[in-house]
Coordinates of C-alpha atoms and ligand atoms in Angstrom, one line a residue:
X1 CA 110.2 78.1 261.7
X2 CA 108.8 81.7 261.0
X3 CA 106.3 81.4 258.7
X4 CA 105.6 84.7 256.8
X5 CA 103.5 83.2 253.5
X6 CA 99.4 83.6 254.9
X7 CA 98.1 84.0 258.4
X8 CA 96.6 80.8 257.9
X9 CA 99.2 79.0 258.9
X10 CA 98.7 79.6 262.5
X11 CA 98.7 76.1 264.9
X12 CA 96.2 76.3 267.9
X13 CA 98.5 76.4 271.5
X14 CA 97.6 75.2 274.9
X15 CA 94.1 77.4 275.8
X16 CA 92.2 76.9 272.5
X17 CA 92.7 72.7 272.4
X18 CA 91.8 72.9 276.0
X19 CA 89.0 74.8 275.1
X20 CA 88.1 72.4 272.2
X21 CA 88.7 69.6 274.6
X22 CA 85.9 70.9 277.4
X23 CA 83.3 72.0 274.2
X24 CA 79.9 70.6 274.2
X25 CA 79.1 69.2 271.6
X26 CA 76.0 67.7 269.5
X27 CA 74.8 66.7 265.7
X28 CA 74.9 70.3 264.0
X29 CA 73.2 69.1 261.2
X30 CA 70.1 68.4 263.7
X31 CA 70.8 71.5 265.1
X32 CA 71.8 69.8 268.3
X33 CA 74.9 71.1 268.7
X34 CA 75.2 73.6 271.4
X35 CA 79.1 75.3 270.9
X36 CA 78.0 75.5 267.3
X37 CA 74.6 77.0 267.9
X38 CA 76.7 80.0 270.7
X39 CA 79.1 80.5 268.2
X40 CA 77.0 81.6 265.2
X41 CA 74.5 83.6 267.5
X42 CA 77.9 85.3 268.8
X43 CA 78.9 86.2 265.8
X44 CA 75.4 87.5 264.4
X45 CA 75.3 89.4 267.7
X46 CA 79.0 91.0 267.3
X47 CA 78.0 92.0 263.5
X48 CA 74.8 93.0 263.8
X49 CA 72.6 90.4 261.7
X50 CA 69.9 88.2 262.3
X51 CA 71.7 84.4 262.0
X52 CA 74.9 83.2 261.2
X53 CA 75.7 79.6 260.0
X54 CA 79.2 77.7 260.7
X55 CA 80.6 76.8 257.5
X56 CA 84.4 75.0 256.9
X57 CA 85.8 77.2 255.0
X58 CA 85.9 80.5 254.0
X59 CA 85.1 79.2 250.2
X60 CA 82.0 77.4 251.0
X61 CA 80.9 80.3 253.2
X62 CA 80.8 82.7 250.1
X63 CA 80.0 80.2 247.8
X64 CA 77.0 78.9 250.0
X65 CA 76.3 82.8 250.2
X66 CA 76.9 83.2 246.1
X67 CA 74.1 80.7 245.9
X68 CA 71.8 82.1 248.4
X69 CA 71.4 85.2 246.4
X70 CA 71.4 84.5 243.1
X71 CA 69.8 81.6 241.2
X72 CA 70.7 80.0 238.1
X73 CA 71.6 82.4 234.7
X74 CA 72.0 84.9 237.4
X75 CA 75.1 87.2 237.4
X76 CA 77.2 88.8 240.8
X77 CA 79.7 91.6 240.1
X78 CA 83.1 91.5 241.6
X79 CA 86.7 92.4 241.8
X80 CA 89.0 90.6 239.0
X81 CA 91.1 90.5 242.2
X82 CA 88.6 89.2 244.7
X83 CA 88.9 85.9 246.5
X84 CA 85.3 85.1 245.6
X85 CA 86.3 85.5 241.9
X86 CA 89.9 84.6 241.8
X87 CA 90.7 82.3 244.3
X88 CA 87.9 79.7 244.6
X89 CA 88.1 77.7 241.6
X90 CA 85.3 79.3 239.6
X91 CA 82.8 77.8 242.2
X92 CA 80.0 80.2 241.6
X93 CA 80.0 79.6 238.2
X94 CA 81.0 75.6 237.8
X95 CA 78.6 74.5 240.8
X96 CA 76.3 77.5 241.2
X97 CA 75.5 78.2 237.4
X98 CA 75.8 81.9 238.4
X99 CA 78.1 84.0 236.2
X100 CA 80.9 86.5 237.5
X101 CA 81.0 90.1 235.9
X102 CA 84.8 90.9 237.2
X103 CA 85.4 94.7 237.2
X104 CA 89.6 95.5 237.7
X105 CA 90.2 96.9 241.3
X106 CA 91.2 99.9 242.5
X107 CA 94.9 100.6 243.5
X108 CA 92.6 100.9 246.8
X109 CA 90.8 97.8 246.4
X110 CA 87.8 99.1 245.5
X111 CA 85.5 98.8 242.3
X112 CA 85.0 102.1 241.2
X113 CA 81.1 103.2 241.5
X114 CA 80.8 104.1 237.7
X115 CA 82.3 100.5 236.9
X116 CA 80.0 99.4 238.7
X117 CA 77.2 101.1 237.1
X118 CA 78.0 100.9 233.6
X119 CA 78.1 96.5 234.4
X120 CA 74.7 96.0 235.8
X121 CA 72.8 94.8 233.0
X122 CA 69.3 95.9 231.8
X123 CA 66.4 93.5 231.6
X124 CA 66.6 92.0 228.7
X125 CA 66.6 88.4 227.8
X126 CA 70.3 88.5 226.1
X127 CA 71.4 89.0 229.3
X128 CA 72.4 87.4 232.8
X129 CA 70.0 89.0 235.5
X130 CA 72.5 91.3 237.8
X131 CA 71.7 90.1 240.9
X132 CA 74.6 90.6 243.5
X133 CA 77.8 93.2 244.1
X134 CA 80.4 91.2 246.2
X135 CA 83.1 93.4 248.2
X136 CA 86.0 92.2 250.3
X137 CA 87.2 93.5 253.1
X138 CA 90.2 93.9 254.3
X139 CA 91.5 92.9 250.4
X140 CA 94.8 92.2 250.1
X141 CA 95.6 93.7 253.3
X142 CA 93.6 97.1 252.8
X143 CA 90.9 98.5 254.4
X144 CA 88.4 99.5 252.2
X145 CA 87.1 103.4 252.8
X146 CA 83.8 103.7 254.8
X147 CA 82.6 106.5 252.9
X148 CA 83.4 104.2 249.7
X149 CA 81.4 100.6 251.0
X150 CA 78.5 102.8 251.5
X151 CA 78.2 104.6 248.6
X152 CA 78.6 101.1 246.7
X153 CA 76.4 99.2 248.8
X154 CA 73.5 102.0 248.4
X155 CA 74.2 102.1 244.4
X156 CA 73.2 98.1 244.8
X157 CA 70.4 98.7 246.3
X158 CA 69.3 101.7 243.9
X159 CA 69.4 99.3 241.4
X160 CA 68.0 96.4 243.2
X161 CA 70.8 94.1 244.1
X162 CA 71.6 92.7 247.3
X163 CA 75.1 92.9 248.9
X164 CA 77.9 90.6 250.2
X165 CA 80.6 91.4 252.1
X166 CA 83.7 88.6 251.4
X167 CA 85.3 89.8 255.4
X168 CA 87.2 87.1 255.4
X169 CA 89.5 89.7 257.3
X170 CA 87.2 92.1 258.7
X171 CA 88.3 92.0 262.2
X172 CA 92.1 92.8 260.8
X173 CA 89.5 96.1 259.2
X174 CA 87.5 96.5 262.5
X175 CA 90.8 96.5 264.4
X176 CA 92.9 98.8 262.6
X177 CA 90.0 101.2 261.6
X178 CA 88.5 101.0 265.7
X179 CA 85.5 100.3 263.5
X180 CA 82.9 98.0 265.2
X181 CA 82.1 94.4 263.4
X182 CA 78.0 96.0 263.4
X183 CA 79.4 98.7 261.6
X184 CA 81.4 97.5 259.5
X185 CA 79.0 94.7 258.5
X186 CA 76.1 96.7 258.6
X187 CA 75.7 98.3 254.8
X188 CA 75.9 94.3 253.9
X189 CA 73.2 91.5 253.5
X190 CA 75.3 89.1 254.2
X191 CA 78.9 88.8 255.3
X192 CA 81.4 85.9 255.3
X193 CA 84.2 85.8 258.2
X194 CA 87.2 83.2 258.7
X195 CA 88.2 82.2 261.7
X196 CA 91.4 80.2 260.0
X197 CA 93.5 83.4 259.1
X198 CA 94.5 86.5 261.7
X199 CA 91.9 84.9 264.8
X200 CA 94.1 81.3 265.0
X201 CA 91.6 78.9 265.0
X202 CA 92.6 75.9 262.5
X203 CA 89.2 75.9 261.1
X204 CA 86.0 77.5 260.8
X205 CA 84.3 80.7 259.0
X206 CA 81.0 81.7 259.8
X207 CA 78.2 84.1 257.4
X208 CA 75.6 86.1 258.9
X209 CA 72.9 87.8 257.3
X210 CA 69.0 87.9 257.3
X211 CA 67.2 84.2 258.8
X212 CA 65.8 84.3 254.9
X213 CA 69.6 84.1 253.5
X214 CA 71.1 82.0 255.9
X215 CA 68.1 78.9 255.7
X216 CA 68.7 79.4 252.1
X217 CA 72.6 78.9 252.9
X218 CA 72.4 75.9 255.1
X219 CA 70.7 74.1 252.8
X220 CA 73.6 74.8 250.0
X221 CA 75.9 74.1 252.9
X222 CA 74.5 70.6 253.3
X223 CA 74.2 70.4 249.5
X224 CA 78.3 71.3 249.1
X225 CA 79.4 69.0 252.2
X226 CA 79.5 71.5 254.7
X227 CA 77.4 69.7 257.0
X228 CA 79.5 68.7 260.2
X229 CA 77.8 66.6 262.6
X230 CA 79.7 67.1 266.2
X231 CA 81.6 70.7 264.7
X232 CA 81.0 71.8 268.6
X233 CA 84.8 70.6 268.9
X234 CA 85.7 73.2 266.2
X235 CA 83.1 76.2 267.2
X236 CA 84.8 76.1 270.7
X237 CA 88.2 77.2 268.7
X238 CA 86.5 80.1 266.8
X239 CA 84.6 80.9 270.2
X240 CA 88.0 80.9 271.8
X241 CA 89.9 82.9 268.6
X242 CA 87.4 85.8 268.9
X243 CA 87.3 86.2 272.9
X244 CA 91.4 86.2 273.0
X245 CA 92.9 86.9 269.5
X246 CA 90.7 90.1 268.0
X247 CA 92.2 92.9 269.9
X248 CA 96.0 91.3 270.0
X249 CA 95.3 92.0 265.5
X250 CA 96.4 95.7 266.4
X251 CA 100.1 93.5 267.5
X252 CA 99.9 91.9 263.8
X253 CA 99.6 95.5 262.3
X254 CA 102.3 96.8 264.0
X255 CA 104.4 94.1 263.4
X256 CA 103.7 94.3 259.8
X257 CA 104.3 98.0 259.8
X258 CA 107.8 97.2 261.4
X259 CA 109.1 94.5 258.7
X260 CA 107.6 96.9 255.8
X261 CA 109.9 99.7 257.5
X262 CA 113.0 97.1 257.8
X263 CA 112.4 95.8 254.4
X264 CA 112.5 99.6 253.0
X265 CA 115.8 100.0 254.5
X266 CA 117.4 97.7 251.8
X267 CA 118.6 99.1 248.7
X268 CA 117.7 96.0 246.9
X269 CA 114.1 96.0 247.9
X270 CA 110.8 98.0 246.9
X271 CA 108.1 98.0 249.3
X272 CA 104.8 98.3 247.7
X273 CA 102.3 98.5 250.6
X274 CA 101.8 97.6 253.2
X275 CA 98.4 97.7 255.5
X276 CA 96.5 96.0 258.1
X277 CA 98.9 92.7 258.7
X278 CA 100.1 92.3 255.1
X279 CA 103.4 93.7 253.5
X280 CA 103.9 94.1 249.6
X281 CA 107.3 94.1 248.3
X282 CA 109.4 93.5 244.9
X283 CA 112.8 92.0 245.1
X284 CA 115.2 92.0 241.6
X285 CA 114.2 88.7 240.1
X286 CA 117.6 86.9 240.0
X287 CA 117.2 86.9 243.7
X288 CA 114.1 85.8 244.5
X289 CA 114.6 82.0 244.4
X290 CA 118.2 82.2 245.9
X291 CA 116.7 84.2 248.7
X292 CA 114.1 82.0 249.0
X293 CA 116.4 79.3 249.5
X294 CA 118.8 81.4 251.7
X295 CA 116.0 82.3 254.2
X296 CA 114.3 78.9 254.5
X297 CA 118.0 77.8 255.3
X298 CA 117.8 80.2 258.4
X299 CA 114.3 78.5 259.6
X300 CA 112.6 81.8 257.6
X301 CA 109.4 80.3 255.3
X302 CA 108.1 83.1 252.9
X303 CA 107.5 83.1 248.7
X304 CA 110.2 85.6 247.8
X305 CA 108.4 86.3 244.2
X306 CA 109.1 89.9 242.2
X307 CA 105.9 90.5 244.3
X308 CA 105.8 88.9 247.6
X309 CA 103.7 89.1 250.2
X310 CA 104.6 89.1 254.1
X311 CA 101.7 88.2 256.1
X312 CA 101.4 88.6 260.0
X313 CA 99.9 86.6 262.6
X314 CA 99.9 85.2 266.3
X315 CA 102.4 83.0 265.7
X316 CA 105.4 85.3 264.7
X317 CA 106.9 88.0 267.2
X318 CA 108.4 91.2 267.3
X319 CA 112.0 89.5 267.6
X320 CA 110.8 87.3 264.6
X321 CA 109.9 90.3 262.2
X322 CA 114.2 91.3 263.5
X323 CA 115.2 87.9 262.5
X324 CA 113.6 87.9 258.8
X325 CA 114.9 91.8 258.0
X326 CA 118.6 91.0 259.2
X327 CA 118.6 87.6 257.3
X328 CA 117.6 89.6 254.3
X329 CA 119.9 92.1 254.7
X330 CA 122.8 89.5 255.3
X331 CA 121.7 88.0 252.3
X332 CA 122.3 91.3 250.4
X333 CA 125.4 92.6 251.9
X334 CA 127.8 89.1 251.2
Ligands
PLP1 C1 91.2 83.0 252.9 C2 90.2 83.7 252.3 C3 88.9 83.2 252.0 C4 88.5 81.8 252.3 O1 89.5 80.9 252.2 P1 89.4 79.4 252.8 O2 90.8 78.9 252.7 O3 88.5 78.7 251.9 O4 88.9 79.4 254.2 C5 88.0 84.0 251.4 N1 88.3 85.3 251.1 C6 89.5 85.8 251.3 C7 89.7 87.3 251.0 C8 90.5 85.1 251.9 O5 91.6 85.7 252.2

């Protein structure tokens, strides 16, 4: 199958289960385990920060992070389109007591600095304390401006907030923006990176920040479930993802560049966007769910919605991204 619905999808090959296979391996909740302990001073090395912690998911790692910074009747501000608002079940609020203050993105996925302004709160006791601005990068596929994430992040800090940086993607942003992890995590407190999506591993994100944030974090971790005991097994995958899949990201871009040009070849279709390793495109509703079906029948998995998105990874080729645009374009020319 070609499976074009979330880099996540990606299924670990022969030199990253060997690699899991050969880890060492302790109880990471002793702090005895040793793959654990490399990876998360590799990744606080590569972006610039003090610790890191190894986390399961990409959820908890922000949500652990959410926590972290803010305390109870506190308030973070955030996109209305932002994984850490939209996509995690209302975490911060249902198991953090901390309360979002959504602000609409930008057509360029930013929040817009006088937004921004005009929704931190005064001191006053009608009011949540502001306490956090939470930015994502890449999000949904963009790379947010660097002139932009600074002036935000030194807005928060004007105004006494701290900063955290939902990067889910942002070695997709450090690759197609020959941007450094340091530098791109450096106007941030803390910053939350998956290992699940464009770097292959099946599991793992890490956050890094100060040693203050991240003891605060591994005790929410432990709180939340996070704590693994012999996660060496896993570590060795994310260890493996970031020596051998990082600079390949550059193939996912152009690949995702390549189906976004195929896809604008067809009459019938309206490519939105497209950047880093994610495509945007509308298709006229009475097609989408017989396209759908017609593509699946060709061993082509995607959601063909009147917005779908087209996501890139190790795990579909060149030849594949050939495969998907013909089989759309047979589908419109019967
Ligand atoms: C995938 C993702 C996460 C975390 O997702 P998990 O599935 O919990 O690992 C967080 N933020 C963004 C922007 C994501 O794309």
């Amino acid at each position: 199958m070609i499976d074009l619905r979330s880099d996540t999808v990606t299924r670990p090959r022969k030199g990253m289960l060997a690699a899991m296979a050969a880890a060492q391996v302790g109880d990471d909740v002793w702090g005895d385990d040793p793959t654990v302990l490399r990876l998360q001073a590799t990744v606080a090395e590569r972006t610039g920060k003090e610790a890191g912690l190894f986390l399961p998911t990409g959820t908890q790692s922000n949500l652990a992070a959410l926590m972290a910074h803010c305390g109870r009747g506190d308030e973070y501000i955030v996109g209305q389109a932002a994984h850490a608002y939209r996509d995690e079940g209302g975490g911060a609020a249902v198991l953090g007591s901390i309360q979002p203050q959504p602000i609409e993105n930008a057509a360029d996925g930013s929040l817009p600095l006088d937004k921004i302004a005009a929704a931190i709160k005064p001191v006053d006791i009608h009011y949540a304390r502001t306490r956090l601005l939470a930015l994502e990068n890449t999000t949904g596929g963009k790379v947010l401006p660097a002139g932009y994430v600074a002036e935000a992040t030194q807005l928060a800090r004007e105004r006494g907030l701290a900063t955290h940086l939902d990067g889910a993607r942002v070695c997709n942003a450090a690759v197609a923006s020959k941007l450094s992890l340091a530098a791109l995590c450096a106007p941030f407190d803390s910053v939350s990176m998956c290992f699940s999506k464009g770097l292959g591993a099946p599991v793992g994100s890490v956050l890094v920040g100060s040693k203050a944030v991240i003891e605060a974090a591994r005790r929410w971790r432990k709180m939340l479930g996070g704590g693994m005991r012999q996660s060496g097994v896993l570590a060795a995958a994310c260890l493996y993802a970031l020596e051998h899949n990082f600079e390949r990201l550059a193939e996912d871009h152009d690949n995702a560049a390549c189906l976004a040009e195929g896809l604008a070849q067809i009459d019938q279709v309206k490519v939105l966007s497209h950047a880093t390793n994610m495509v945007f495109a509308q298709f006229p509703q009475q097609h989408c769910a017989p396209l759908e079906a017609w593509l699946r029948e060709r061993g082509i998995l995607t959601q063909v919605l009147y917005g779908s998105r087209f996501v890139t990874h190790l795990d579909v080729s060149r030849a594949d991204i050939g495969v998907f645009v013909n089989a759309v374009k047979q589908y419109f020319a019967r």
